Amino acid sequence: MIDDPNVETRVLNSPGPISEAFLDDRSFLSVIIGPVGSAKTMTALRKLRHVGMRQGFKLDGRGRKRRKARCGVIRETYPSIEKNTLPSWFRIHPESDGVFSRKAPYSHKLNLILDEDEYGQATDICELEMEFRAIGDQGVEAACRGWEVNAVMIDEADLQPPDLIAFLSGRVGRFSDLDPSLVVDPQIILSLNAPYMDNWVYKLAVERELGDLLSPELVEALGDRKLIETFIQPGGRSPGAENLHNLPKGYYAIQAALNKHRPSYVARMVDNKFVPQQFGQPVNPGFSYEQHVREIEWDPARDLILGVDQGLFAAGVAQQHTPMAQLRTLAECVIMHEDGKTLMKIGPTAFGQMCRQMLNDHFFDLRPEKLRVRADPAAFAAADRADNEHQWVLAFQAGLGIRGVKVRPARTNAATPRLEVIHRAMAEIDGYAVHSRCKHLIRGHLGGYRYAKATIGEGESRGRLEIANTIYTHVCDGEQYAALEADGAVDFVLGKADRRGRQRSRAQPRVDHGQGYFSGRQ
């Protein structure tokens, strides 16, 4: 390239590796979730530009490659676009570049020089049009009608209507003034801060509830591309925080301090954590989606523990422990209504059958001698059930129907030792991990499993913290009963003396089942 003093050079520093991976991702739905100041919006806009530059070309009369692309950005209002989206875009291409029109929908037409010959003459040109649309009060269908784009970005996606995806899926990949066959990798790009767990983007991008999107026709049309990929940036106060080199010193510390009275805001906007849109602090504040959620392989050589919380809203959790006593939660059995907001009542026999099915689905050829089942000790006293099953444990065991496997009581159902085992594991490096398919349990750890409101009346407060009875309580309890089986976890049950290495008493361990105590060989 020949140096030209009239040409302004702008260098965009990379925010970090997560952003770079997102930038290169070719998935049909590409999602980036990050804290404020992490450059996610700017990276998503750069990604639109990259999509435009990847479109196919035709040679013009001078032998130059000519590409044409139109990419779009959509969000709730034009004032939001003006205040939040355009400033980021103008850092990439100032308003003075090309031709910018503020007539709704806003548009920016640019000629991008992708390559030059040895004399500085353009040999590869992309005619890119960026279009910025607002939904306003006209509705999603009207806002998207007639739109033909190669790719579209949903800015602040969690604030936009969930039916946007359905409408936009029919709008992307349709633009080509040259030849439809030249369209390359149409995409829908989502950029947002950590959403509340009840938000539609959380269900789509994190829990992968794809619904009608997961059709054979779409999968076939995508070829070697993935349907969806989600990129979660580290929190602003995490060691791997991105874009710090472009932020003022102490940026996130100041943000956290100024918003200390809004813990859920700090969790989402600063630490990039998913939280419930509900009152109460999470019982497991050390849980981090980024650190603790991943794909985990089942090890057939080690015992599998099924922790069970009994009752009409029973839940089960399958877990293994590494040789270092690290917790690995592999699967869950939770019975939800179709609305995804309420648990379904179920008797012990039917619940046992569902747990058996869960084991069959995820742990093929599991040998009975490698399975331990530990249930809430309170279940062993349940002789009078509203569902007319005699004793809950016996009925559940019959439903489970695995010869040679007996359901035994967990070591305790006292809250303190159970929680301590989980908290300790989450605090250790690689001490805890949960498989991404355990959606309900993950939601619990993210804050659905929380403490009850401290005040119970005007001028009155509880003397101690109590855990709220939510739809997540049962599955989290089940995981705790399984976790108590890890080597060393029993030390928390049998007392501080064991943790100091003293000789343990030969007395039988005492198990609290909520109505009294009984002793038994564990």
CSV table of N, CA, C and O in Angstrom, one decimal, residues 43-118:
chain,number,residue,atom,x,y,z
A,43,THR,N,-17.5,-5.2,19.3
A,43,THR,CA,-17.1,-6.4,18.6
A,43,THR,C,-18.2,-7.0,17.8
A,43,THR,O,-17.9,-7.5,16.7
A,44,ALA,N,-19.5,-6.9,18.2
A,44,ALA,CA,-20.6,-7.4,17.4
A,44,ALA,C,-20.7,-6.6,16.1
A,44,ALA,O,-21.0,-7.1,15.1
A,45,LEU,N,-20.5,-5.3,16.2
A,45,LEU,CA,-20.6,-4.4,15.0
A,45,LEU,C,-19.4,-4.8,14.1
A,45,LEU,O,-19.6,-4.8,12.9
A,46,ARG,N,-18.2,-5.0,14.6
A,46,ARG,CA,-17.1,-5.4,13.8
A,46,ARG,C,-17.4,-6.8,13.1
A,46,ARG,O,-17.1,-7.0,11.9
A,47,LYS,N,-18.2,-7.6,13.8
A,47,LYS,CA,-18.5,-8.9,13.2
A,47,LYS,C,-19.5,-8.7,12.0
A,47,LYS,O,-19.3,-9.4,11.0
A,48,LEU,N,-20.4,-7.8,12.1
A,48,LEU,CA,-21.3,-7.5,11.0
A,48,LEU,C,-20.4,-7.1,9.8
A,48,LEU,O,-20.7,-7.5,8.7
A,49,ARG,N,-19.5,-6.2,10.0
A,49,ARG,CA,-18.6,-5.7,9.0
A,49,ARG,C,-17.8,-6.9,8.4
A,49,ARG,O,-17.6,-7.0,7.1
A,50,HIS,N,-17.3,-7.8,9.2
A,50,HIS,CA,-16.6,-9.0,8.7
A,50,HIS,C,-17.5,-9.9,7.8
A,50,HIS,O,-17.1,-10.4,6.8
A,51,VAL,N,-18.8,-10.0,8.2
A,51,VAL,CA,-19.7,-10.8,7.4
A,51,VAL,C,-19.9,-10.2,6.1
A,51,VAL,O,-19.8,-10.8,5.0
A,52,GLY,N,-20.0,-8.8,6.0
A,52,GLY,CA,-20.1,-8.1,4.8
A,52,GLY,C,-18.9,-8.4,3.9
A,52,GLY,O,-19.0,-8.6,2.7
A,53,MET,N,-17.7,-8.3,4.4
A,53,MET,CA,-16.5,-8.5,3.7
A,53,MET,C,-16.3,-9.9,3.2
A,53,MET,O,-15.5,-10.2,2.3
A,54,ARG,N,-17.0,-10.9,3.8
A,54,ARG,CA,-16.9,-12.3,3.3
A,54,ARG,C,-17.8,-12.7,2.2
A,54,ARG,O,-17.7,-13.8,1.7
A,55,GLN,N,-18.7,-11.8,1.8
A,55,GLN,CA,-19.6,-12.1,0.7
A,55,GLN,C,-18.9,-12.4,-0.6
A,55,GLN,O,-17.8,-11.9,-0.8
A,56,GLY,N,-19.5,-13.2,-1.4
A,56,GLY,CA,-18.9,-13.5,-2.7
A,56,GLY,C,-18.8,-12.3,-3.6
A,56,GLY,O,-19.3,-11.2,-3.3
A,57,PHE,N,-18.1,-12.5,-4.7
A,57,PHE,CA,-17.8,-11.3,-5.6
A,57,PHE,C,-17.9,-11.7,-7.1
A,57,PHE,O,-18.0,-12.9,-7.4
A,58,LYS,N,-18.0,-10.7,-7.9
A,58,LYS,CA,-17.9,-10.8,-9.3
A,58,LYS,C,-16.9,-9.8,-9.8
A,58,LYS,O,-16.7,-8.8,-9.2
A,59,LEU,N,-16.3,-10.1,-10.9
A,59,LEU,CA,-15.3,-9.2,-11.4
A,59,LEU,C,-15.9,-8.1,-12.3
A,59,LEU,O,-16.9,-8.4,-13.1
A,60,ASP,N,-15.5,-6.9,-12.1
A,60,ASP,CA,-16.0,-5.8,-12.9
A,60,ASP,C,-15.3,-5.6,-14.2
A,60,ASP,O,-14.3,-6.5,-14.5
A,61,GLY,N,-15.6,-4.6,-15.0
A,61,GLY,CA,-14.9,-4.4,-16.3
A,61,GLY,C,-13.4,-4.2,-16.2
A,61,GLY,O,-12.7,-4.4,-17.2
A,62,ARG,N,-12.9,-3.8,-15.0
A,62,ARG,CA,-11.5,-3.5,-14.8
A,62,ARG,C,-10.8,-4.7,-14.1
A,62,ARG,O,-9.7,-4.6,-13.7
A,63,GLY,N,-11.5,-5.8,-14.0
A,63,GLY,CA,-10.9,-7.0,-13.4
A,63,GLY,C,-10.9,-6.9,-11.9
A,63,GLY,O,-10.1,-7.7,-11.2
A,64,ARG,N,-11.6,-6.0,-11.2
A,64,ARG,CA,-11.6,-5.9,-9.8
A,64,ARG,C,-12.7,-6.8,-9.2
A,64,ARG,O,-13.8,-6.9,-9.8
A,65,LYS,N,-12.4,-7.3,-8.0
A,65,LYS,CA,-13.5,-8.0,-7.3
A,65,LYS,C,-14.5,-7.0,-6.7
A,65,LYS,O,-14.1,-6.1,-6.0
A,66,ARG,N,-15.8,-7.3,-6.9
A,66,ARG,CA,-16.8,-6.4,-6.4
A,66,ARG,C,-17.7,-7.2,-5.5
A,66,ARG,O,-18.3,-8.2,-6.0
A,67,ARG,N,-17.8,-6.8,-4.3
A,67,ARG,CA,-18.7,-7.5,-3.3
A,67,ARG,C,-19.8,-6.5,-2.9
A,67,ARG,O,-19.5,-5.3,-2.8
A,68,LYS,N,-21.0,-7.0,-2.6
A,68,LYS,CA,-22.1,-6.1,-2.1
A,68,LYS,C,-22.7,-6.8,-0.9
A,68,LYS,O,-22.9,-8.0,-0.9
A,69,ALA,N,-22.9,-6.0,0.1
A,69,ALA,CA,-23.5,-6.5,1.4
A,69,ALA,C,-24.3,-5.5,2.1
A,69,ALA,O,-24.1,-4.3,2.0
A,70,ARG,N,-25.4,-5.9,2.7
A,70,ARG,CA,-26.2,-5.1,3.6
A,70,ARG,C,-26.3,-5.8,4.9
A,70,ARG,O,-26.8,-7.0,5.0
A,71,CYS,N,-26.0,-5.1,6.0
A,71,CYS,CA,-26.1,-5.7,7.3
A,71,CYS,C,-26.9,-4.7,8.2
A,71,CYS,O,-27.0,-3.5,8.0
A,72,GLY,N,-27.6,-5.3,9.2
A,72,GLY,CA,-28.6,-4.5,10.0
A,72,GLY,C,-28.3,-4.6,11.5
A,72,GLY,O,-27.8,-5.6,12.0
A,73,VAL,N,-28.8,-3.6,12.1
A,73,VAL,CA,-28.8,-3.5,13.6
A,73,VAL,C,-30.2,-3.2,14.0
A,73,VAL,O,-30.8,-2.2,13.5
A,74,ILE,N,-30.8,-3.9,15.0
A,74,ILE,CA,-32.1,-3.6,15.4
A,74,ILE,C,-32.1,-3.6,17.0
A,74,ILE,O,-31.5,-4.3,17.6
A,75,ARG,N,-32.9,-2.6,17.5
A,75,ARG,CA,-33.2,-2.5,18.9
A,75,ARG,C,-34.5,-1.8,19.2
A,75,ARG,O,-35.2,-1.5,18.2
A,76,GLU,N,-34.8,-1.4,20.4
A,76,GLU,CA,-36.1,-1.0,20.7
A,76,GLU,C,-36.5,0.4,20.2
A,76,GLU,O,-37.6,0.5,19.7
A,77,THR,N,-35.7,1.4,20.3
A,77,THR,CA,-36.0,2.7,19.8
A,77,THR,C,-34.9,3.4,19.1
A,77,THR,O,-33.7,3.1,19.3
A,78,TYR,N,-35.2,4.5,18.4
A,78,TYR,CA,-34.1,5.2,17.7
A,78,TYR,C,-33.3,6.0,18.7
A,78,TYR,O,-32.1,6.2,18.6
A,79,PRO,N,-33.9,6.6,19.8
A,79,PRO,CA,-33.1,7.2,20.8
A,79,PRO,C,-32.0,6.3,21.4
A,79,PRO,O,-30.9,6.6,21.7
A,80,SER,N,-32.4,5.0,21.6
A,80,SER,CA,-31.5,4.0,22.1
A,80,SER,C,-30.3,3.7,21.1
A,80,SER,O,-29.2,3.6,21.5
A,81,ILE,N,-30.7,3.7,19.8
A,81,ILE,CA,-29.7,3.6,18.8
A,81,ILE,C,-28.7,4.8,18.8
A,81,ILE,O,-27.5,4.6,18.7
A,82,GLU,N,-29.3,6.0,18.9
A,82,GLU,CA,-28.5,7.2,18.9
A,82,GLU,C,-27.6,7.2,20.1
A,82,GLU,O,-26.4,7.5,20.0
A,83,LYS,N,-28.1,6.9,21.3
A,83,LYS,CA,-27.3,7.0,22.5
A,83,LYS,C,-26.3,5.9,22.7
A,83,LYS,O,-25.2,6.1,23.2
A,84,ASN,N,-26.7,4.7,22.4
A,84,ASN,CA,-25.8,3.5,22.8
A,84,ASN,C,-25.2,2.8,21.6
A,84,ASN,O,-24.1,2.2,21.8
A,85,THR,N,-25.8,2.7,20.4
A,85,THR,CA,-25.3,1.9,19.4
A,85,THR,C,-24.4,2.7,18.4
A,85,THR,O,-23.3,2.2,18.1
A,86,LEU,N,-24.9,3.8,18.0
A,86,LEU,CA,-24.1,4.6,17.0
A,86,LEU,C,-22.8,5.1,17.5
A,86,LEU,O,-21.8,5.0,16.7
A,87,PRO,N,-22.6,5.5,18.8
A,87,PRO,CA,-21.3,5.9,19.2
A,87,PRO,C,-20.2,4.8,19.0
A,87,PRO,O,-19.1,5.0,18.7
A,88,SER,N,-20.6,3.5,19.3
A,88,SER,CA,-19.7,2.4,19.1
A,88,SER,C,-19.4,2.2,17.6
A,88,SER,O,-18.3,1.9,17.2
A,89,TRP,N,-20.4,2.3,16.7
A,89,TRP,CA,-20.2,2.2,15.3
A,89,TRP,C,-19.3,3.3,14.7
A,89,TRP,O,-18.4,3.0,13.9
A,90,PHE,N,-19.5,4.5,15.2
A,90,PHE,CA,-18.7,5.6,14.7
A,90,PHE,C,-17.3,5.5,15.2
A,90,PHE,O,-16.4,6.2,14.6
A,91,ARG,N,-17.0,4.7,16.1
A,91,ARG,CA,-15.6,4.4,16.5
A,91,ARG,C,-14.9,3.5,15.5
A,91,ARG,O,-13.7,3.5,15.3
A,92,ILE,N,-15.7,2.8,14.7
A,92,ILE,CA,-15.2,1.9,13.7
A,92,ILE,C,-15.2,2.7,12.4
A,92,ILE,O,-14.2,2.8,11.7
A,93,HIS,N,-16.3,3.3,12.0
A,93,HIS,CA,-16.4,4.2,10.8
A,93,HIS,C,-17.1,5.5,11.2
A,93,HIS,O,-18.3,5.5,11.5
A,94,PRO,N,-16.4,6.6,11.3
A,94,PRO,CA,-17.0,7.9,11.7
A,94,PRO,C,-18.1,8.2,10.7
A,94,PRO,O,-18.2,7.7,9.6
A,95,GLU,N,-19.0,9.1,11.2
A,95,GLU,CA,-20.2,9.5,10.3
A,95,GLU,C,-19.7,10.1,9.0
A,95,GLU,O,-20.4,10.0,8.0
A,96,SER,N,-18.5,10.7,9.1
A,96,SER,CA,-18.0,11.3,7.8
A,96,SER,C,-17.5,10.4,6.8
A,96,SER,O,-17.3,10.7,5.6
A,97,ASP,N,-17.3,9.1,7.2
A,97,ASP,CA,-17.0,8.1,6.2
A,97,ASP,C,-18.2,7.8,5.3
A,97,ASP,O,-19.3,7.6,5.8
A,98,GLY,N,-18.0,7.7,4.0
A,98,GLY,CA,-19.1,7.3,3.1
A,98,GLY,C,-20.2,8.3,3.2
A,98,GLY,O,-20.1,9.5,3.4
A,99,VAL,N,-21.5,7.7,3.2
A,99,VAL,CA,-22.7,8.6,3.2
A,99,VAL,C,-23.6,8.0,4.4
A,99,VAL,O,-24.0,6.9,4.3
A,100,PHE,N,-23.8,8.9,5.4
A,100,PHE,CA,-24.7,8.5,6.5
A,100,PHE,C,-26.0,9.2,6.4
A,100,PHE,O,-26.0,10.5,6.2
A,101,SER,N,-27.1,8.5,6.5
A,101,SER,CA,-28.4,9.1,6.5
A,101,SER,C,-29.1,8.9,7.8
A,101,SER,O,-29.2,7.8,8.3
A,102,ARG,N,-29.7,10.0,8.4
A,102,ARG,CA,-30.4,9.9,9.6
A,102,ARG,C,-31.9,9.8,9.4
A,102,ARG,O,-32.7,10.0,10.3
A,103,LYS,N,-32.3,9.6,8.2
A,103,LYS,CA,-33.7,9.3,7.9
A,103,LYS,C,-34.0,7.9,8.2
A,103,LYS,O,-33.4,7.0,7.7
A,104,ALA,N,-35.0,7.7,9.1
A,104,ALA,CA,-35.3,6.3,9.6
A,104,ALA,C,-35.8,5.4,8.4
A,104,ALA,O,-36.6,5.8,7.6
A,105,PRO,N,-35.3,4.2,8.4
A,105,PRO,CA,-34.2,3.7,9.2
A,105,PRO,C,-32.8,4.3,8.8
A,105,PRO,O,-32.6,4.5,7.6
A,106,TYR,N,-32.0,4.5,9.8
A,106,TYR,CA,-30.7,5.1,9.5
A,106,TYR,C,-29.9,4.2,8.7
A,106,TYR,O,-30.0,2.9,8.8
A,107,SER,N,-29.0,4.8,7.8
A,107,SER,CA,-28.2,3.9,7.0
A,107,SER,C,-26.8,4.6,6.8
A,107,SER,O,-26.7,5.8,6.9
A,108,HIS,N,-25.8,3.7,6.6
A,108,HIS,CA,-24.4,4.2,6.4
A,108,HIS,C,-23.9,3.4,5.2
A,108,HIS,O,-23.7,2.1,5.3
A,109,LYS,N,-23.6,4.0,4.1
A,109,LYS,CA,-23.1,3.4,2.9
A,109,LYS,C,-21.6,3.6,2.8
A,109,LYS,O,-21.1,4.8,2.9
A,110,LEU,N,-20.8,2.5,2.7
A,110,LEU,CA,-19.4,2.6,2.7
A,110,LEU,C,-18.8,1.8,1.5
A,110,LEU,O,-19.4,0.8,1.2
A,111,ASN,N,-17.7,2.2,1.0
A,111,ASN,CA,-16.9,1.4,0.1
A,111,ASN,C,-15.6,1.0,0.8
A,111,ASN,O,-14.7,1.8,1.2
A,112,LEU,N,-15.5,-0.3,1.1
A,112,LEU,CA,-14.4,-0.8,1.9
A,112,LEU,C,-13.4,-1.4,0.9
A,112,LEU,O,-13.7,-2.3,0.1
A,113,ILE,N,-12.1,-1.0,1.0
A,113,ILE,CA,-11.1,-1.5,0.1
A,113,ILE,C,-10.4,-2.7,0.9
A,113,ILE,O,-9.8,-2.5,1.9
A,114,LEU,N,-10.6,-3.9,0.3
A,114,LEU,CA,-10.1,-5.1,1.0
A,114,LEU,C,-8.7,-5.5,0.5
A,114,LEU,O,-8.0,-6.2,1.2
A,115,ASP,N,-8.4,-5.0,-0.7
A,115,ASP,CA,-7.0,-5.4,-1.2
A,115,ASP,C,-6.6,-4.4,-2.3
A,115,ASP,O,-7.5,-3.7,-2.9
A,116,GLU,N,-5.3,-4.2,-2.4
A,116,GLU,CA,-4.8,-3.3,-3.4
A,116,GLU,C,-3.6,-3.9,-4.2
A,116,GLU,O,-3.0,-4.9,-3.7
A,117,ASP,N,-3.3,-3.4,-5.3
A,117,ASP,CA,-2.2,-3.9,-6.1
A,117,ASP,C,-0.9,-3.1,-5.6
A,117,ASP,O,-1.0,-2.3,-4.7
A,118,GLU,N,0.2,-3.4,-6.3
A,118,GLU,CA,1.4,-2.8,-5.9
A,118,GLU,C,1.5,-1.3,-6.1
A,118,GLU,O,2.4,-0.6,-5.6
